[in-house]
Coordinates of C-alpha atoms in Angstrom, one line a residue:
X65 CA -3.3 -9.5 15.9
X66 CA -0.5 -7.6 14.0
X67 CA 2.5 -7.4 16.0
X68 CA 3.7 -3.8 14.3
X69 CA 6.5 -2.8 16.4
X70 CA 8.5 -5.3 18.5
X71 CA 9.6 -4.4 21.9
X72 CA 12.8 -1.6 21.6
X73 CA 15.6 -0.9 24.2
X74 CA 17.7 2.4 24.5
X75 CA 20.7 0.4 25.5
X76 CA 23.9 1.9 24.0
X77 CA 27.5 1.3 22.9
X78 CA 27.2 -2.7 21.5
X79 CA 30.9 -4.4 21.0
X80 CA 32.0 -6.2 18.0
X81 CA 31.0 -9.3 20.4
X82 CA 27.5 -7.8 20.1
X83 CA 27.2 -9.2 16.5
X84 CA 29.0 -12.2 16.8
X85 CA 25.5 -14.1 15.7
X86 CA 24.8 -11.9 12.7
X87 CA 25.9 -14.0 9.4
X88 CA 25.6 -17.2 11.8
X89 CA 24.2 -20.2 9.5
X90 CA 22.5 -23.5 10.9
X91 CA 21.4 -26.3 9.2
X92 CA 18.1 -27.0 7.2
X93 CA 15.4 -28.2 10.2
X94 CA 13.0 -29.0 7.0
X95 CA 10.8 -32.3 7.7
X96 CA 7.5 -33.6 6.5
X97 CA 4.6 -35.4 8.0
X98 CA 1.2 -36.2 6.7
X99 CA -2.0 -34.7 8.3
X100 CA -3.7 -37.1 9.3
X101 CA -7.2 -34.9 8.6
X102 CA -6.1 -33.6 5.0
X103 CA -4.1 -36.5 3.8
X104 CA -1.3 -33.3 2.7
X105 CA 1.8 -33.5 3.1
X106 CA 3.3 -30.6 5.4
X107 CA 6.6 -29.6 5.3
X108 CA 8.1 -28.7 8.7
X109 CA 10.7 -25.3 7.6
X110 CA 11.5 -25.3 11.7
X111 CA 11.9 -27.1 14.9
X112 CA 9.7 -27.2 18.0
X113 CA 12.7 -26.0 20.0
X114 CA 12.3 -22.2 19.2
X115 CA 10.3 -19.1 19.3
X116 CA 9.5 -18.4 15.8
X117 CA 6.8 -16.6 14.2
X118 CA 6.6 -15.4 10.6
X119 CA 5.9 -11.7 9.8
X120 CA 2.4 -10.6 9.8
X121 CA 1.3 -12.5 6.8
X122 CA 0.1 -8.8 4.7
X123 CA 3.8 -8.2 5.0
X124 CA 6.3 -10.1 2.0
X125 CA 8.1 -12.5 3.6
X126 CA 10.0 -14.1 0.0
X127 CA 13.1 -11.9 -0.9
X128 CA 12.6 -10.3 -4.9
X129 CA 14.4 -13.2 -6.3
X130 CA 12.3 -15.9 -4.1
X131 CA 15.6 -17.8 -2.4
X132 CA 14.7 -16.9 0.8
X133 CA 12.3 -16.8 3.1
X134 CA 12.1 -14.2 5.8
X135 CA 10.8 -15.2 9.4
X136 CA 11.4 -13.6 13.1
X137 CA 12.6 -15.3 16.3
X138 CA 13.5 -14.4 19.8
X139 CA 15.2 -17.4 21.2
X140 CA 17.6 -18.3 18.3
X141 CA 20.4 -15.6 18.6
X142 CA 22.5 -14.9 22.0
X143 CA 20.9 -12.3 22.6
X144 CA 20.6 -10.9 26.7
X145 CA 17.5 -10.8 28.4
X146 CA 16.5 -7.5 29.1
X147 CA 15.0 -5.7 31.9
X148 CA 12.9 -2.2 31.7
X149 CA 10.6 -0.4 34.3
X150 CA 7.4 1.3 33.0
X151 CA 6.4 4.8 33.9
X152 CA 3.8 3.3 36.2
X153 CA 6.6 0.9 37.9
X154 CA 5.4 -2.5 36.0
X155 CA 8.5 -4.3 35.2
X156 CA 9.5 -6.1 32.0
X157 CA 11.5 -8.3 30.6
X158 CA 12.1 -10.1 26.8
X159 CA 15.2 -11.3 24.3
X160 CA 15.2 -9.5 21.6
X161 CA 13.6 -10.1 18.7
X162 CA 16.1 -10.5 14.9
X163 CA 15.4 -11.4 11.6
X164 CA 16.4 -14.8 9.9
X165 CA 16.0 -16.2 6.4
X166 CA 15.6 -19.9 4.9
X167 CA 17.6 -20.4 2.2
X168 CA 14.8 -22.7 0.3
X169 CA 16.9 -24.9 -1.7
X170 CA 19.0 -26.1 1.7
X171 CA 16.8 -25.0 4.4
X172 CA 19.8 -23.4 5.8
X173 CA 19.1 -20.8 8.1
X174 CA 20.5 -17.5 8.7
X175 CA 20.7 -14.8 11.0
X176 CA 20.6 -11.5 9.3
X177 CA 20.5 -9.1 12.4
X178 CA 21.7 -8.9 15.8
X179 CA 21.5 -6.7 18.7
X180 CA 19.0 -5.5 21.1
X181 CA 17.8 -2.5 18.9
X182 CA 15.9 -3.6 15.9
X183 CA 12.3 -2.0 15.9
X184 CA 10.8 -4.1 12.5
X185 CA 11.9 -5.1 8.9
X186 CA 10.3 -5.0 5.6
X187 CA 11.5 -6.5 2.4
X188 CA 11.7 -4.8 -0.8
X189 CA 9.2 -4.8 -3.6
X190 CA 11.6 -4.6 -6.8
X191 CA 15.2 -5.6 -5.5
X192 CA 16.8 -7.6 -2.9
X193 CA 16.8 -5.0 0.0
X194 CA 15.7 -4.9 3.6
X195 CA 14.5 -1.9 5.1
X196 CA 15.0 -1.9 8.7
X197 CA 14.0 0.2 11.8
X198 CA 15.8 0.7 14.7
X199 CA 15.3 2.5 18.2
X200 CA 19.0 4.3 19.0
X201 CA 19.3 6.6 21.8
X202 CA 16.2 8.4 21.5
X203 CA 16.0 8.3 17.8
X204 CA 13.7 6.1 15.5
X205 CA 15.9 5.6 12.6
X206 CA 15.7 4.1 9.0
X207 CA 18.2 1.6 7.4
X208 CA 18.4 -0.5 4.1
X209 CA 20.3 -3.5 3.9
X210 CA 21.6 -5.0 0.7
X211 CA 20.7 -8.4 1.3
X212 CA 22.2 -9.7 -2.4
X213 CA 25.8 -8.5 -0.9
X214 CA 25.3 -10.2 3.0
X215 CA 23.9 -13.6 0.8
X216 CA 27.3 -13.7 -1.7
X217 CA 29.6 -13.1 1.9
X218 CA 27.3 -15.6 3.6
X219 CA 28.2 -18.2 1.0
X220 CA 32.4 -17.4 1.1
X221 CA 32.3 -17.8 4.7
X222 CA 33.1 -13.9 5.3
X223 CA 30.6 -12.1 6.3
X224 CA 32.0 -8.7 8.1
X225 CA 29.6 -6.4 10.5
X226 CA 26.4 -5.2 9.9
X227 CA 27.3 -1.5 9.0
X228 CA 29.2 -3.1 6.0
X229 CA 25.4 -4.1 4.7
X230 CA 23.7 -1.5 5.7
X231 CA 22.7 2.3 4.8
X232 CA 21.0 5.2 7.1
X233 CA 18.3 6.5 5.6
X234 CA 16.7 8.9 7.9
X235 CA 15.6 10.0 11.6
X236 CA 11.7 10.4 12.1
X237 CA 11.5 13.5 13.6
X238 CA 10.0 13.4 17.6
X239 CA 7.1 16.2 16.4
X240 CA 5.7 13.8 13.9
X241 CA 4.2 11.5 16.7
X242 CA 5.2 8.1 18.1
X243 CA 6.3 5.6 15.2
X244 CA 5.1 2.6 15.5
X245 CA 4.2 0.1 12.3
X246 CA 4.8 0.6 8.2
X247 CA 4.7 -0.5 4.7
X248 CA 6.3 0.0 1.6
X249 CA 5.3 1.4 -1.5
X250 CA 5.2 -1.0 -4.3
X251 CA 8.3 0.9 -6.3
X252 CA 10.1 1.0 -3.1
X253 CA 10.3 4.9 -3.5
X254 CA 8.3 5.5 0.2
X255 CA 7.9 3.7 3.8
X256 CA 4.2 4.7 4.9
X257 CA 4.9 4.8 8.8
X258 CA 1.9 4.9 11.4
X259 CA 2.1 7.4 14.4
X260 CA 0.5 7.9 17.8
X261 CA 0.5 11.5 18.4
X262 CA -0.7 13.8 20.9
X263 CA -3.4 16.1 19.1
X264 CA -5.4 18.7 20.5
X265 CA -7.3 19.1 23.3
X266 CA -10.9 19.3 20.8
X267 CA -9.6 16.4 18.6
X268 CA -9.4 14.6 22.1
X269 CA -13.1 14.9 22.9
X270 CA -14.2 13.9 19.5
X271 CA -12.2 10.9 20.0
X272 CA -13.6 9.9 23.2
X273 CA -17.9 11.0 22.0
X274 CA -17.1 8.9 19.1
X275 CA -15.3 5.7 20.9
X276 CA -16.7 2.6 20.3
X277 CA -18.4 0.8 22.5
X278 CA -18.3 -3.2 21.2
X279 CA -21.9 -4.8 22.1
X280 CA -22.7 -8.4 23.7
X281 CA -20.5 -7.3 26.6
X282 CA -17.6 -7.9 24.4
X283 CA -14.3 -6.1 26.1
X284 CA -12.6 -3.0 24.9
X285 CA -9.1 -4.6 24.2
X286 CA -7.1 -1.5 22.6
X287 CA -8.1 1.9 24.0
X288 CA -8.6 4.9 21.2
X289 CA -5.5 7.1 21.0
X290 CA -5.4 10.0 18.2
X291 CA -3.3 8.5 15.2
X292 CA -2.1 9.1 11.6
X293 CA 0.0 8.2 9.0
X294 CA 3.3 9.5 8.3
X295 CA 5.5 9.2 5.1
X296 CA 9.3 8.6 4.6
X297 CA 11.1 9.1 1.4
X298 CA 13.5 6.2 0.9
X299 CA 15.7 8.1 -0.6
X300 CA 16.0 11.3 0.9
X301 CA 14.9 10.7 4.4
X302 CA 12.4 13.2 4.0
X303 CA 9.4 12.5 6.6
X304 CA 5.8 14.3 5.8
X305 CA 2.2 14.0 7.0
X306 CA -0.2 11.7 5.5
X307 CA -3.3 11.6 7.2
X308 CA -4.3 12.3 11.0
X309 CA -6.9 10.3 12.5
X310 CA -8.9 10.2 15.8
X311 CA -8.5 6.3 16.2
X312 CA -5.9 3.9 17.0
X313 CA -4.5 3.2 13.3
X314 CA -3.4 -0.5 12.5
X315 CA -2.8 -3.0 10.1
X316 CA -0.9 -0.5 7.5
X317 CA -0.3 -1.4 3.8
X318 CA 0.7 -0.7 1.3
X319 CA -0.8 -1.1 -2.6
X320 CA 1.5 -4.2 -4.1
X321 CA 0.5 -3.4 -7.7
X322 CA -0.4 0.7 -7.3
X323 CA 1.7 3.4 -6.0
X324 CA 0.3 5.6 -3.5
X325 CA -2.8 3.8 -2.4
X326 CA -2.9 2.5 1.5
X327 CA -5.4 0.5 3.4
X328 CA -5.1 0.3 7.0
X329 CA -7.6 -0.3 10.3
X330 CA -9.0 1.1 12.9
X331 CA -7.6 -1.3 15.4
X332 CA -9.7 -2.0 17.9
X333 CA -8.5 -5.6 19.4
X334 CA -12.1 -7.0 18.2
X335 CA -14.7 -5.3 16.6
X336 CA -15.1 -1.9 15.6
X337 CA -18.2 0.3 14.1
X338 CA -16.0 1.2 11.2
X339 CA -12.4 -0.9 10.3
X340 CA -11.6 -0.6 6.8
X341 CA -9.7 2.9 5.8
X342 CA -8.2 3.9 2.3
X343 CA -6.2 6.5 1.8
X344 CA -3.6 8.4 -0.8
X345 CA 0.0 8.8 -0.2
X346 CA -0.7 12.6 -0.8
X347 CA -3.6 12.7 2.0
X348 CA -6.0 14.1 -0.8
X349 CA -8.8 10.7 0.1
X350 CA -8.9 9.3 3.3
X351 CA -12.5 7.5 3.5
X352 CA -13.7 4.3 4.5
X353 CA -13.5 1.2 2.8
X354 CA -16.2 -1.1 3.2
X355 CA -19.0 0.8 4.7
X356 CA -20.1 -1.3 7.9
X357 CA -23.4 -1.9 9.1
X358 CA -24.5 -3.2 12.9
X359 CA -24.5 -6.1 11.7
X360 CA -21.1 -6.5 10.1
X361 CA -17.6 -7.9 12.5
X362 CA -15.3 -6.9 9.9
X363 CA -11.4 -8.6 10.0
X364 CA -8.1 -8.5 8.6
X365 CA -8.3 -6.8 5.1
X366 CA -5.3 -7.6 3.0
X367 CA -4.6 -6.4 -0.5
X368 CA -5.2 -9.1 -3.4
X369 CA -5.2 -7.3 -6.6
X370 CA -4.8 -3.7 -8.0
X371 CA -8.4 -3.7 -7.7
X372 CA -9.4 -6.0 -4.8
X373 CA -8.6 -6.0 -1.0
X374 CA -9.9 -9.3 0.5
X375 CA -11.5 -9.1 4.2
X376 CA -13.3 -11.4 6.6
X377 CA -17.1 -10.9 7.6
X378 CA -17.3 -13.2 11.4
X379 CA -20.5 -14.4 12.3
X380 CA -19.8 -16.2 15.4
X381 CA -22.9 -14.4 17.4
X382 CA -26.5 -15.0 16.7
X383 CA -26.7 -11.3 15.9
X384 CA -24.0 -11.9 13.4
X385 CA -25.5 -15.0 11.9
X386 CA -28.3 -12.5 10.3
X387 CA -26.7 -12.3 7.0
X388 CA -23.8 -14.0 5.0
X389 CA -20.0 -14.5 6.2
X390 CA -17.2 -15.4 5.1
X391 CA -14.3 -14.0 3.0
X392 CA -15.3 -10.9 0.9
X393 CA -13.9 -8.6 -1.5
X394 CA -14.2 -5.2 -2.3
X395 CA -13.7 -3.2 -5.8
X396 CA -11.4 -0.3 -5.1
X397 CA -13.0 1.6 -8.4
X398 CA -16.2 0.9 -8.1
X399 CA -17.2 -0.4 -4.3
X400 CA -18.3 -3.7 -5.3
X401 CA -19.0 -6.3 -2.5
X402 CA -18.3 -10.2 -3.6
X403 CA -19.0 -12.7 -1.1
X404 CA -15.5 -15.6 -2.1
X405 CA -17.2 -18.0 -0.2
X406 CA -17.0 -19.3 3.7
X407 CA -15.7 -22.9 6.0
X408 CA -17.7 -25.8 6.1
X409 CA -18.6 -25.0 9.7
X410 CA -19.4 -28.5 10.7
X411 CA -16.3 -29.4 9.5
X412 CA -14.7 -26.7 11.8
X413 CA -16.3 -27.4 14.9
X414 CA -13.3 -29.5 17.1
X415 CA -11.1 -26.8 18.6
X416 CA -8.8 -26.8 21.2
X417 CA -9.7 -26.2 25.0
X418 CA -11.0 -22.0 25.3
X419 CA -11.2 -21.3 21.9
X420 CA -14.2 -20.1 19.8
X421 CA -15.9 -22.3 17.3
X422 CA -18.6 -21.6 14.5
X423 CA -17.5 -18.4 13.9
X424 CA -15.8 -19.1 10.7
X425 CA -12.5 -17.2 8.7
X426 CA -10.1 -15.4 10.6
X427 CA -7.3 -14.1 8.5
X428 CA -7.6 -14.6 4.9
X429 CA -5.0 -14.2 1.8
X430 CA -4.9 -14.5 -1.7
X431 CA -2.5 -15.8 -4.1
X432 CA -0.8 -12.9 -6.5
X433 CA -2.6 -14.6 -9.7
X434 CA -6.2 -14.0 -7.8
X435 CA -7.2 -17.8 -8.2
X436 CA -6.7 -18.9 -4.6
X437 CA -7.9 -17.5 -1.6
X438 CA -6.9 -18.7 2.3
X439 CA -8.4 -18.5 5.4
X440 CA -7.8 -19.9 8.9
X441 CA -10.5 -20.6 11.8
X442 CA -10.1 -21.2 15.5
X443 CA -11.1 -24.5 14.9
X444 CA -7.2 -25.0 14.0
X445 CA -7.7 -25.5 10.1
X446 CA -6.5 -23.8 6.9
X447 CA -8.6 -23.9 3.9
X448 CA -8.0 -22.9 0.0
X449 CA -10.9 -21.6 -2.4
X450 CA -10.9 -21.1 -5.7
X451 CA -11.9 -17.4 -6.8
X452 CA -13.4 -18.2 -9.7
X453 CA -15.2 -21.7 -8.8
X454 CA -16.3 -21.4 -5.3
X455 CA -14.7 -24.8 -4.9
X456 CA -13.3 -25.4 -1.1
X457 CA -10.4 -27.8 -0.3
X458 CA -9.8 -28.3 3.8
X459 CA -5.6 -28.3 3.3
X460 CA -4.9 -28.0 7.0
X461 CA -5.8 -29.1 10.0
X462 CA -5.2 -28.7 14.0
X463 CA -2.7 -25.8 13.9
X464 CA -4.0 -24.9 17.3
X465 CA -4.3 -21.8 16.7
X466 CA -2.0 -20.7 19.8
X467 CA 0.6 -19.6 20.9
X468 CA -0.1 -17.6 17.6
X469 CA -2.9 -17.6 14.6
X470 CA -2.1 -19.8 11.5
X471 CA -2.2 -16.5 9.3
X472 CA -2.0 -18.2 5.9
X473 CA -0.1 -16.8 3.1
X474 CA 1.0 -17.4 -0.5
X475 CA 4.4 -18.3 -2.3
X476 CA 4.8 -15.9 -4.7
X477 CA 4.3 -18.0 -7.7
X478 CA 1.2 -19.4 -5.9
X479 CA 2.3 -22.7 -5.4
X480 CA 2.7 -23.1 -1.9
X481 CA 0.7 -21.8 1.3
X482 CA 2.6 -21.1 4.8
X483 CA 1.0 -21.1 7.8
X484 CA 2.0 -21.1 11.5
X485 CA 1.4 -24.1 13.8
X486 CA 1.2 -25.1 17.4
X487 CA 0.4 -29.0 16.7
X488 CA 3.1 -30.4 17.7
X489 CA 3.8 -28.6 21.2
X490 CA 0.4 -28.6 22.0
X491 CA 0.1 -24.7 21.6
X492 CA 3.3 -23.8 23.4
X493 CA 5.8 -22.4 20.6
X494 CA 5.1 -22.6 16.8
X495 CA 6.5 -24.7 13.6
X496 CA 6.9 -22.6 10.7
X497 CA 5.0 -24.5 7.8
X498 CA 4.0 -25.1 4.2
X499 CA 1.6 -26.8 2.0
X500 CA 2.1 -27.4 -1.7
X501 CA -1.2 -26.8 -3.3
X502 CA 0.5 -27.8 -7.0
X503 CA -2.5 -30.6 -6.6
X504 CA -5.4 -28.1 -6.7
X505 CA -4.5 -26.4 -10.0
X506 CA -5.0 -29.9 -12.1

C-alpha cells in the first residue's frame, strides 16, 4: 500500500555537517541479467546492498525533461538513527528517509536531500521542480526546489546548501487537520493535500454506523478516521478546503491531462464497500467513482487518460470468482466500464512461501499513449497488455513481491516499464528495475 507520508521528526537546529550528503554523487550500479522465465532482458538501476524503494508508482518519478529518475532510500545517506516514544509509550526507531535521482545516461546517482525532516516529494508536471514537504518545529511546511539549478552545480562539482535550491511556499495551518499525502495539479498551479481531522461529535457516529465491516473474516487493517482534502496554492501559500469525508482518505491524485479533477480512495488496508472517489478542486462534485457491488474487491485506481482511470477487480475468493476480474477502466464522462483484460492464472500460480495465489492483478498502470497497460500479481510476475488488442505478454517474473509490491510503471515515452524487485535477496531489500518493451510495439 501507498506509503503517503514518511516517518517525520521535530528535531531542530541541523549544522552545515547535517547536509554534508546532499549533492553527494555515486557511481552508476546499472547491470543486466536475463529472466530466465521471460527470456527479457532486465536492467538492474540499483544494488542489493540498500533500502530502496521507488515512489508509489501513481506518483511521476521521471523529471520534465526525462534525465532523471526519482527514487527514495533510507540507508544510502548518513543519516542518524532516530528514536521517538508514542503517546501510549511504544517506542520507535528509523533513518530517515531522502530523495535521490539516476541520472539515465550514467546511472550516476545523486542525493538531492538530507536531513531528518523531509515529510514527501513530488515532481513537477511542466518544469524541472520539486515540491517538497517537511515537518519543522511543529509546522508542516511547503518547499520547491529548482532541480535544473542543483543538476548544472552537481555537474561543476559545487553544489552549495539546500536553501540555495530551495523556496518556502507555505505553512498548512494546524485548524485544517493533520497533513498527511498529496498530488499536484497537472499545471503545477495547486498541491491537493489529504488531512485527518477531528470533526464533530454527529459526523463521528455516522462514521462508525457506516464502518465497514470486510466479510470472509478478512481483518480490519486501517481503522475509519474522519478525512478530507485540503488545497494549497503553489504560489501563494494559500491553503482552503476541498472536501471533508467520513473515511480514511488515500491514494490522492491528481488529473495528469485536466486541471482540477482528483481521484482518491477510501483506504481501507483491503477491501472496502465503496473505494473509488472523484472530486473537483472547487469541492462542487465529490461522488463515487466506480459504483461497487458485493461482489466487487476493488484496487489501486490510477489515472490513464483525460478520460480513463484504470483499477483492479481481485477475484481471489470464490465469492469473488462470480463474475469477471481483471484490470478495468472507467469513462470519466460517461461511466463506462471496460474490462482490459486479466493474468493467465495458471501461469501465475508459483509464489513465494505465505503469499496469495489465483487472485490475479494487483497494481496496474498504463502507458501515457493508452496502448499498454501493467499489472503485477503475488505470484511475483509483471505482465503488459495491449489496450486495443487484448494481446498479453508475461515480461517479468519472480519479483517476490516482498519486502515491497512490484508496482509497475511507465517511461514517459512508453518505452520502458519499472518495477521493484526482491529476486535477488530473496525478499529482504529491493532492486530498482526496468524492462524495455521497444519489442512489443513491432
Amino acid at each position: 500500500m501507498r506509503q503517503t507520508f514518511f516517518t517525520i521528526t521535530l528535531l531542530l537546529g541541523l549544522s552545515k555537517a547535517s547536509f554534508a550528503q546532499f549533492g553527494n554523487c555515486t557511481a552508476s550500479e546499472m547491470q543486466t541479467y536475463v529472466d530466465s522465465a521471460t527470456g527479457n532482458t532486465i536492467t538492474m538501476l540499483t544494488d542489493t546492498l540498500k533500502n530502496d524503494r521507488f515512489l508509489y508508482q501513481t506518483d511521476p518519478m521521471w523529471t520534465s525533461d526525462g534525465k532523471y529518475l526519482l527514487f527514495r532510500s533510507s540507508s544510502r545517506g548518513d543519516g542518524k538513527k532516530i528514536e521517538r516514544t508514542l503517546p501510549n509509550g511504544e517506542k520507535r526507531s528509523w533513518t530517515p528517509t531522502q530523495i535521490y535521482f539516476i541520472e539515465m545516461a550514467t546511472g550516476k546517482i545523486i542525493q538531492a536531500t538530507d536531513g531528518p525532516d523531509l515529510g514527501s516529494a513530488f515532481l513537477a508536471n511542466k518544469s524541472n521542480r520539486m515540491f517538497i514537504s517537511r515537518k519543522e518545529k511543529e509546522d508542516w511546511n511547503m518547499y520547491v526546489m529548482d532541480l535544473d539549478k542543483f543538476f548544472a552545480d552537481v555537474k561543476k562539482g559545487k553544489v552549495g546548501k539546500p536553501a540555495g535550491y530551495e523556496t518556502f511556499i507555505g505553512t498548512f495551518p494546524p485548524a485544517m487537520g493533520r497533513p498527511g499525502g498529496y498530488a499536484v495539479d497537472c499545471n503545477d498551479d495547486y498541491a491537493y493535500i489529504t488531512v485527518e481531522r477531528e470533526g464533530t461529535e454527529e459526523e463521528k457516529e455516522r462514521m462508525k454506523k457506516n464502518a465497514f465491516l470486510p466479510e470472509s473474516n478478512q481483518p480490519v487493517k486501517i481503522q475509519p478516521s474522519l478525512c478530507g482534502i485540503r488545497k494549497m496554492n503553489l504560489r501563494t501559500g494559500e491553503v482552503t478546503k476541498v472536501i471533508d469525508t467520513e473515511f480514511k482518505t488515500g491514494h490522492i491524485q491528481a488529473s495528469r491531462f485536466t486541471p482540477g479533477e482528483i481521484v482518491f480512495c477510501n483506504e481501507t488496508g483491503g477491501d472496502a464497500f465503496q473505494r473509488m472517489w472523484y472530486c473537483t478542486a472547487d469541492g462542487s462534485v465529490f461522488k463515487p467513482l466506480y459504483k461497487e457491488t458485493p461482489l466487487d474487491w476493488v484496487t489501486h485506481e490510477t489515472f490513464a487518460t483525460k478520460d480513463y482511470v484504470y483499477f483492479n477487480i481481485l477475484g481471489f475468493q470464490p465469492r469473488l470468482r462470480k463474475q469477471v476480474s481483471g484490470i478495468a477502466r472507467i469513462n470519466l464522462r460517461t461511466d463506462d466500464v471496460e474490462l482490459i483484460g486479466q493474468v493467465e492464472m495458471e501461469k501465475d500460480r508459483q509464489a513465494i512461501e505465505g503469499q496469495l495465489v489465483g487472485r490475479g492483478f494487483w497494481h496496474c498502470n498504463a502507458s501515457r499513449d493508452n496502448k499498454w497497460a501493467a499489472g503485477d500479481t503475488f505470484g511475483g510476475n509483471v505482465w503488459l497488455m495491449n489496450v486495443q488488442t487484448g494481446e498479453r505478454h508475461w515480461i517479468v517474473s519472480d519479483t517476490k513481491m516482498k519486502p515491497d509490491h512490484a508496482h509497475p510503471s511507465f517511461s514517459p515515452d512508453g518505452t520502458k516499464v519499472l518495477f521493484q524487485s526482491g529476486h535477488f535477496t530473496n525478499g529482504q531489500r529491493l532492486n530498482l528495475m526496468m524492462v524495455d518493451i521497444s519489442s512489443y510495439n513491432k
